[in-house]
Amino acid sequence: MSETHDHSHDHSHGHSHDHPTHTHDGKPIQEDPLPSLEAQILEASVRELLIEKGVISSDDVRRAIDQVESRTPALGAKIVARAWDDPEFKEKLMSDSDEALMAFGIDMRPTELCVVENTDEVHNMVVCTLCSCYPRPVLGIPPAWYKRRDYRSRAVREPRAVLREFGTDIPEQKQVRVHDSNADLRYLVLPQRPDGTDGWDQEKLARLVTRDAMIGVSDVLAPADIDD
Amino acid sequence: MDPKFRPGDKVLVLQRDQPGHVRTPMYVRGKTGVIERIVGSFPNPETLAVGHSGLPYKMLYRVNFKQGELWDDYDGAPEDTLEIEIYEHWLAPV
């Protein structure tokens, strides 16, 4: 919020300030402006021109949206469950994810998937500070908070505080490793398999694996959290 | 294309003002880290983003930083780290 602002006012109001660059206490900006009208008009104009000139059709646009939206975190959960259950698959997923993902009909190109594994010593979390890069082919569309400036700026600056706000307390002796997804890789966190799941099949294991656990802002569900 | 750096090498991210589609965030510029892995060669996003070919390809690395190196007042655990992808032309040997 702003520069010359009146500290007596109520901070819970609707934030009608123009887009500030910092908060009064020096914290990074917390709010996003809406897309500009100009950007919306530009998108519509380019799309309509491409259709009018026959480069793409309306159906191509619809199909592309349909395809993007058909991907959900359930797919990522299947991959994690298989990695928990099948050491050979896990090995391939960690070393040559392209080939491992082929079994799921997933093509990450032109990006590559980088799988980062949580252990007793390390907790991984993912952010894209520059925009909103996200492993869409395996997790679908990112949650709104993943694209917000407050998550993007704070996840690299004070990850433990952000994790606590997600209800995730990482013990001091465990390393928090933040991955800034800023270029050509996309990241998937491979959470730790919970105790008490011996003998579970992959389908049941997958039910424990949430989207947030694969971004690294929370743990997976506990075995007691799901019905048999 | 041979990578100039190997995993374990200490590197400095160049402190350079450069307009345009630059994938090196400000918060790592001028900071020292360690090569975590060689990712491979990719089109240069700085030219690719403005309608060019992205050639010549640039070698890309994952670089690991201690959080304490990035932020003077970092208040997490001293072992906490951050990993980020940096193109070779933004890196200098230390």
Short mmCIF file of C-alpha atoms in Angstrom, two decimals:
data_model
loop_
_atom_site.label_atom_id
_atom_site.label_comp_id
_atom_site.label_asym_id
_atom_site.label_seq_id
_atom_site.Cartn_x
_atom_site.Cartn_y
_atom_site.Cartn_z
CA MET A 1 0.00 0.00 0.00
CA SER A 2 1.17 3.40 -0.22
CA GLU A 3 3.86 5.82 0.26
CA THR A 4 2.04 8.75 1.83
CA HIS A 5 -0.66 6.87 3.47
CA ASP A 6 -2.76 7.45 6.47
CA HIS A 7 -1.86 4.88 9.10
CA SER A 8 -5.06 5.50 11.00
CA HIS A 9 -7.32 3.90 8.46
CA ASP A 10 -8.68 0.42 8.50
CA HIS A 11 -6.52 -2.06 6.62
CA SER A 12 -9.40 -4.36 5.88
CA HIS A 13 -10.98 -2.01 3.38
CA GLY A 14 -11.20 -2.79 -0.31
CA HIS A 15 -7.81 -1.37 -1.30
CA SER A 16 -8.77 1.24 -3.77
CA HIS A 17 -5.22 2.57 -4.13
CA ASP A 18 -3.64 2.56 -7.54
CA HIS A 19 -1.09 -0.16 -8.01
CA PRO A 20 1.48 0.46 -5.32
CA THR A 21 4.99 -0.91 -5.58
CA HIS A 22 5.52 -1.65 -1.91
CA THR A 23 3.78 -1.76 1.41
CA HIS A 24 4.27 0.85 4.11
CA ASP A 25 6.35 -1.61 6.12
CA GLY A 26 8.58 -2.44 3.16
CA LYS A 27 6.97 -5.82 2.40
CA PRO A 28 6.51 -6.78 -1.25
CA ILE A 29 3.24 -5.90 -2.91
CA GLN A 30 0.35 -8.10 -1.94
CA GLU A 31 -2.23 -7.47 -4.61
CA ASP A 32 -2.59 -7.83 -8.31
CA PRO A 33 -4.16 -5.33 -10.65
CA LEU A 34 -6.85 -6.67 -12.96
CA PRO A 35 -5.78 -7.39 -16.55
CA SER A 36 -5.84 -4.13 -18.42
CA LEU A 37 -8.63 -3.42 -20.85
CA GLU A 38 -5.91 -2.92 -23.45
CA ALA A 39 -4.62 -6.47 -22.89
CA GLN A 40 -8.11 -7.91 -23.18
CA ILE A 41 -8.76 -6.03 -26.41
CA LEU A 42 -5.37 -7.11 -27.77
CA GLU A 43 -6.13 -10.78 -27.05
CA ALA A 44 -9.53 -10.60 -28.75
CA SER A 45 -8.11 -8.73 -31.74
CA VAL A 46 -5.26 -11.15 -32.35
CA ARG A 47 -7.55 -14.17 -31.92
CA GLU A 48 -10.16 -12.76 -34.30
CA LEU A 49 -7.53 -11.86 -36.88
CA LEU A 50 -5.99 -15.35 -36.78
CA ILE A 51 -9.42 -16.89 -37.25
CA GLU A 52 -10.40 -14.46 -40.00
CA LYS A 53 -7.19 -15.21 -41.90
CA GLY A 54 -7.75 -18.95 -41.53
CA VAL A 55 -4.58 -19.57 -39.49
CA ILE A 56 -6.63 -21.21 -36.74
CA SER A 57 -10.33 -21.92 -36.33
CA SER A 58 -12.68 -21.19 -33.46
CA ASP A 59 -12.83 -24.92 -32.95
CA ASP A 60 -9.04 -25.07 -32.54
CA VAL A 61 -9.28 -22.48 -29.78
CA ARG A 62 -12.12 -24.33 -28.08
CA ARG A 63 -10.29 -27.65 -28.35
CA ALA A 64 -7.07 -26.18 -26.92
CA ILE A 65 -8.98 -24.77 -23.94
CA ASP A 66 -10.80 -28.06 -23.48
CA GLN A 67 -7.51 -29.95 -23.54
CA VAL A 68 -5.84 -27.63 -21.03
CA GLU A 69 -8.81 -27.79 -18.70
CA SER A 70 -9.06 -31.58 -18.91
CA ARG A 71 -5.77 -31.91 -17.03
CA THR A 72 -6.26 -32.08 -13.28
CA PRO A 73 -4.07 -32.82 -10.26
CA ALA A 74 -5.48 -36.37 -10.33
CA LEU A 75 -2.96 -37.08 -13.06
CA GLY A 76 -0.05 -35.88 -10.93
CA ALA A 77 -1.37 -37.95 -8.04
CA LYS A 78 -1.29 -41.09 -10.20
CA ILE A 79 2.32 -40.38 -11.11
CA VAL A 80 3.30 -39.88 -7.47
CA ALA A 81 1.48 -43.04 -6.39
CA ARG A 82 3.25 -45.04 -9.07
CA ALA A 83 6.62 -43.61 -8.01
CA TRP A 84 5.89 -44.67 -4.42
CA ASP A 85 4.91 -48.16 -5.50
CA ASP A 86 7.33 -48.88 -8.32
CA PRO A 87 11.03 -48.14 -7.64
CA GLU A 88 12.02 -48.66 -11.26
CA PHE A 89 9.46 -46.10 -12.42
CA LYS A 90 10.60 -43.67 -9.72
CA GLU A 91 14.20 -44.02 -10.86
CA LYS A 92 13.18 -43.21 -14.42
CA LEU A 93 10.95 -40.33 -13.31
CA MET A 94 13.83 -38.73 -11.42
CA SER A 95 16.45 -39.27 -14.14
CA ASP A 96 14.55 -39.13 -17.44
CA SER A 97 11.09 -37.81 -16.73
CA ASP A 98 10.20 -37.49 -20.43
CA GLU A 99 10.35 -41.21 -20.90
CA ALA A 100 8.60 -41.96 -17.61
CA LEU A 101 5.74 -39.62 -18.47
CA MET A 102 5.17 -41.27 -21.82
CA ALA A 103 3.47 -44.09 -19.93
CA PHE A 104 0.85 -41.52 -18.92
CA GLY A 105 0.52 -39.99 -22.38
CA ILE A 106 2.09 -36.77 -21.15
CA ASP A 107 4.22 -34.61 -23.38
CA MET A 108 5.96 -31.76 -21.54
CA ARG A 109 7.62 -30.24 -24.57
CA PRO A 110 9.03 -27.65 -25.06
CA THR A 111 9.58 -27.73 -21.29
CA GLU A 112 10.91 -30.61 -19.18
CA LEU A 113 9.63 -31.92 -15.89
CA CYS A 114 12.02 -31.82 -12.95
CA VAL A 115 10.85 -33.99 -10.06
CA VAL A 116 12.13 -32.93 -6.63
CA GLU A 117 11.84 -35.44 -3.83
CA ASN A 118 10.95 -34.68 -0.24
CA THR A 119 13.01 -36.62 2.30
CA ASP A 120 13.52 -36.67 6.06
CA GLU A 121 16.12 -33.92 5.51
CA VAL A 122 14.59 -31.73 2.79
CA HIS A 123 11.21 -30.15 2.11
CA ASN A 124 10.75 -28.77 -1.42
CA MET A 125 8.38 -26.05 -2.54
CA VAL A 126 7.78 -24.52 -5.96
CA VAL A 127 7.15 -20.97 -7.11
CA CYS A 128 7.55 -18.97 -10.29
CA THR A 129 8.63 -15.49 -9.27
CA LEU A 130 8.66 -14.06 -12.79
CA CYS A 131 5.22 -15.17 -13.94
CA SER A 132 3.26 -18.33 -13.21
CA CYS A 133 5.15 -21.27 -14.77
CA TYR A 134 3.49 -24.46 -13.57
CA PRO A 135 3.58 -28.13 -14.63
CA ARG A 136 0.22 -27.85 -16.40
CA PRO A 137 0.50 -31.14 -18.32
CA VAL A 138 0.59 -33.02 -14.99
CA LEU A 139 -1.35 -30.73 -12.62
CA GLY A 140 -3.67 -28.75 -14.87
CA ILE A 141 -4.38 -25.08 -14.29
CA PRO A 142 -2.56 -23.47 -11.35
CA PRO A 143 -4.53 -22.29 -8.33
CA ALA A 144 -5.21 -18.55 -8.20
CA TRP A 145 -2.87 -18.02 -5.24
CA TYR A 146 0.05 -19.53 -7.18
CA LYS A 147 -0.16 -16.62 -9.62
CA ARG A 148 -0.56 -13.92 -7.00
CA ARG A 149 2.25 -11.51 -6.42
CA ASP A 150 2.28 -12.06 -2.68
CA TYR A 151 2.89 -15.81 -3.03
CA ARG A 152 5.44 -15.25 -5.79
CA SER A 153 7.46 -12.69 -3.89
CA ARG A 154 7.18 -14.14 -0.42
CA ALA A 155 7.83 -17.82 -1.27
CA VAL A 156 11.46 -17.03 -2.06
CA ARG A 157 11.89 -14.44 0.68
CA GLU A 158 10.22 -16.06 3.70
CA PRO A 159 9.22 -19.59 2.65
CA ARG A 160 8.75 -20.88 6.18
CA ALA A 161 6.30 -18.11 7.02
CA VAL A 162 4.37 -18.82 3.80
CA LEU A 163 4.33 -22.55 4.59
CA ARG A 164 3.00 -21.84 8.08
CA GLU A 165 0.16 -19.84 6.53
CA PHE A 166 -0.68 -22.98 4.55
CA GLY A 167 -0.71 -24.89 7.85
CA THR A 168 2.64 -26.52 7.16
CA ASP A 169 5.20 -26.32 9.91
CA ILE A 170 8.64 -27.50 8.84
CA PRO A 171 10.95 -28.32 11.77
CA GLU A 172 14.01 -26.08 12.02
CA GLN A 173 16.38 -28.99 11.44
CA LYS A 174 14.79 -29.85 8.10
CA GLN A 175 16.03 -27.86 5.10
CA VAL A 176 13.46 -25.88 3.10
CA ARG A 177 14.48 -25.85 -0.56
CA VAL A 178 12.60 -23.41 -2.77
CA HIS A 179 12.55 -23.96 -6.54
CA ASP A 180 12.05 -20.85 -8.63
CA SER A 181 10.51 -22.15 -11.86
CA ASN A 182 11.88 -19.30 -13.93
CA ALA A 183 12.94 -20.87 -17.23
CA ASP A 184 12.63 -24.15 -19.13
CA LEU A 185 11.94 -26.71 -16.41
CA ARG A 186 8.64 -27.33 -14.65
CA TYR A 187 8.64 -28.76 -11.14
CA LEU A 188 6.71 -31.50 -9.41
CA VAL A 189 7.30 -32.25 -5.74
CA LEU A 190 7.42 -35.96 -4.95
CA PRO A 191 6.11 -36.06 -1.38
CA GLN A 192 7.10 -38.73 1.15
CA ARG A 193 4.92 -41.79 1.28
CA PRO A 194 3.13 -41.79 4.64
CA ASP A 195 3.58 -44.60 7.15
CA GLY A 196 0.68 -46.96 7.51
CA THR A 197 0.19 -47.45 3.77
CA ASP A 198 1.94 -50.78 3.35
CA GLY A 199 0.20 -52.97 0.85
CA TRP A 200 -1.95 -50.16 -0.57
CA ASP A 201 -2.46 -50.27 -4.32
CA GLN A 202 -1.61 -47.28 -6.49
CA GLU A 203 -5.22 -46.21 -6.83
CA LYS A 204 -5.64 -45.94 -3.09
CA LEU A 205 -2.25 -44.28 -2.63
CA ALA A 206 -3.17 -41.64 -5.23
CA ARG A 207 -6.10 -40.55 -3.08
CA LEU A 208 -3.64 -39.27 -0.48
CA VAL A 209 -1.84 -37.01 -2.95
CA THR A 210 -3.18 -33.47 -3.17
CA ARG A 211 -2.36 -30.68 -5.58
CA ASP A 212 -0.87 -28.59 -2.77
CA ALA A 213 1.42 -31.45 -1.73
CA MET A 214 2.75 -31.62 -5.28
CA ILE A 215 3.48 -27.86 -5.24
CA GLY A 216 5.09 -28.36 -1.84
CA VAL A 217 2.96 -26.08 0.30
CA SER A 218 1.47 -28.92 2.31
CA ASP A 219 1.93 -32.54 3.17
CA VAL A 220 -0.12 -35.36 1.65
CA LEU A 221 -3.23 -36.58 3.45
CA ALA A 222 -2.87 -39.01 6.32
CA PRO A 223 -4.15 -42.57 5.79
CA ALA A 224 -6.87 -41.86 8.36
CA ASP A 225 -8.13 -38.93 6.25
CA ILE A 226 -9.56 -41.10 3.51
CA ASP A 227 -12.40 -43.60 3.58
CA ASP A 228 -11.79 -47.20 2.68
CA MET B 1 27.98 -27.08 -27.14
CA ASP B 2 30.19 -27.83 -24.15
CA PRO B 3 29.04 -26.59 -20.79
CA LYS B 4 31.46 -24.13 -19.25
CA PHE B 5 30.52 -25.15 -15.71
CA ARG B 6 30.17 -28.46 -13.87
CA PRO B 7 28.04 -29.46 -10.91
CA GLY B 8 29.72 -28.19 -7.73
CA ASP B 9 31.35 -25.18 -9.42
CA LYS B 10 30.97 -21.86 -7.61
CA VAL B 11 29.43 -19.20 -9.83
CA LEU B 12 28.52 -15.54 -9.64
CA VAL B 13 25.32 -14.29 -11.27
CA LEU B 14 26.21 -11.19 -13.23
CA GLN B 15 24.95 -7.86 -11.98
CA ARG B 16 23.75 -6.43 -15.25
CA ASP B 17 20.98 -4.08 -16.18
CA GLN B 18 19.30 -5.44 -19.25
CA PRO B 19 15.86 -4.55 -20.51
CA GLY B 20 13.55 -7.05 -22.16
CA HIS B 21 12.48 -10.63 -21.56
CA VAL B 22 15.23 -11.55 -19.11
CA ARG B 23 14.74 -14.72 -17.04
CA THR B 24 17.31 -13.81 -14.37
CA PRO B 25 15.40 -12.24 -11.48
CA MET B 26 16.90 -9.24 -9.73
CA TYR B 27 17.17 -11.03 -6.40
CA VAL B 28 19.87 -13.43 -7.64
CA ARG B 29 21.96 -10.89 -9.55
CA GLY B 30 25.32 -10.28 -7.93
CA LYS B 31 24.88 -13.40 -5.75
CA THR B 32 27.16 -16.42 -5.50
CA GLY B 33 25.83 -19.96 -5.78
CA VAL B 34 26.84 -23.47 -6.74
CA ILE B 35 25.96 -25.34 -9.95
CA GLU B 36 23.46 -28.05 -8.98
CA ARG B 37 23.11 -29.59 -12.43
CA ILE B 38 23.53 -28.92 -16.12
CA VAL B 39 20.04 -28.78 -17.61
CA GLY B 40 21.05 -28.62 -21.28
CA SER B 41 20.94 -26.11 -24.11
CA PHE B 42 17.80 -24.12 -24.81
CA PRO B 43 16.79 -21.28 -27.12
CA ASN B 44 17.79 -17.92 -25.71
CA PRO B 45 14.56 -16.50 -24.23
CA GLU B 46 15.86 -12.96 -24.54
CA THR B 47 15.66 -13.10 -28.33
CA LEU B 48 13.00 -15.81 -28.68
CA ALA B 49 10.50 -13.61 -26.86
CA VAL B 50 10.76 -10.86 -29.45
CA GLY B 51 10.17 -12.89 -32.58
CA HIS B 52 13.70 -14.12 -33.25
CA SER B 53 14.95 -17.69 -33.44
CA GLY B 54 16.54 -17.90 -29.98
CA LEU B 55 19.77 -18.99 -31.71
CA PRO B 56 22.46 -19.60 -30.70
CA TYR B 57 21.13 -21.84 -27.96
CA LYS B 58 22.33 -21.09 -24.44
CA MET B 59 23.49 -23.62 -21.88
CA LEU B 60 21.15 -23.68 -18.89
CA TYR B 61 22.07 -24.66 -15.32
CA ARG B 62 20.30 -25.07 -12.02
CA VAL B 63 22.11 -23.01 -9.44
CA ASN B 64 21.77 -23.55 -5.69
CA PHE B 65 21.98 -20.60 -3.30
CA LYS B 66 22.05 -20.45 0.46
CA GLN B 67 19.08 -18.31 1.48
CA GLY B 68 21.42 -16.34 3.73
CA GLU B 69 23.40 -15.34 0.62
CA LEU B 70 20.25 -14.01 -1.06
CA TRP B 71 18.76 -12.15 1.90
CA ASP B 72 20.82 -10.51 4.66
CA ASP B 73 17.97 -10.82 7.13
CA TYR B 74 16.72 -14.28 6.17
CA ASP B 75 15.08 -15.69 9.26
CA GLY B 76 14.59 -19.37 8.36
CA ALA B 77 17.09 -22.12 9.08
CA PRO B 78 20.73 -21.54 8.03
CA GLU B 79 20.62 -24.67 5.84
CA ASP B 80 17.67 -23.40 3.76
CA THR B 81 18.38 -23.06 0.07
CA LEU B 82 16.88 -21.86 -3.19
CA GLU B 83 17.41 -23.35 -6.64
CA ILE B 84 16.85 -21.52 -9.88
CA GLU B 85 17.67 -21.91 -13.58
CA ILE B 86 20.31 -19.55 -14.96
CA TYR B 87 21.65 -19.34 -18.52
CA GLU B 88 25.40 -19.53 -19.00
CA HIS B 89 25.79 -15.97 -20.30
CA TRP B 90 24.57 -14.71 -16.91
CA LEU B 91 27.22 -16.65 -14.97
CA ALA B 92 30.88 -16.00 -14.16
CA PRO B 93 33.29 -18.39 -12.43
CA VAL B 94 34.24 -17.56 -8.84
#
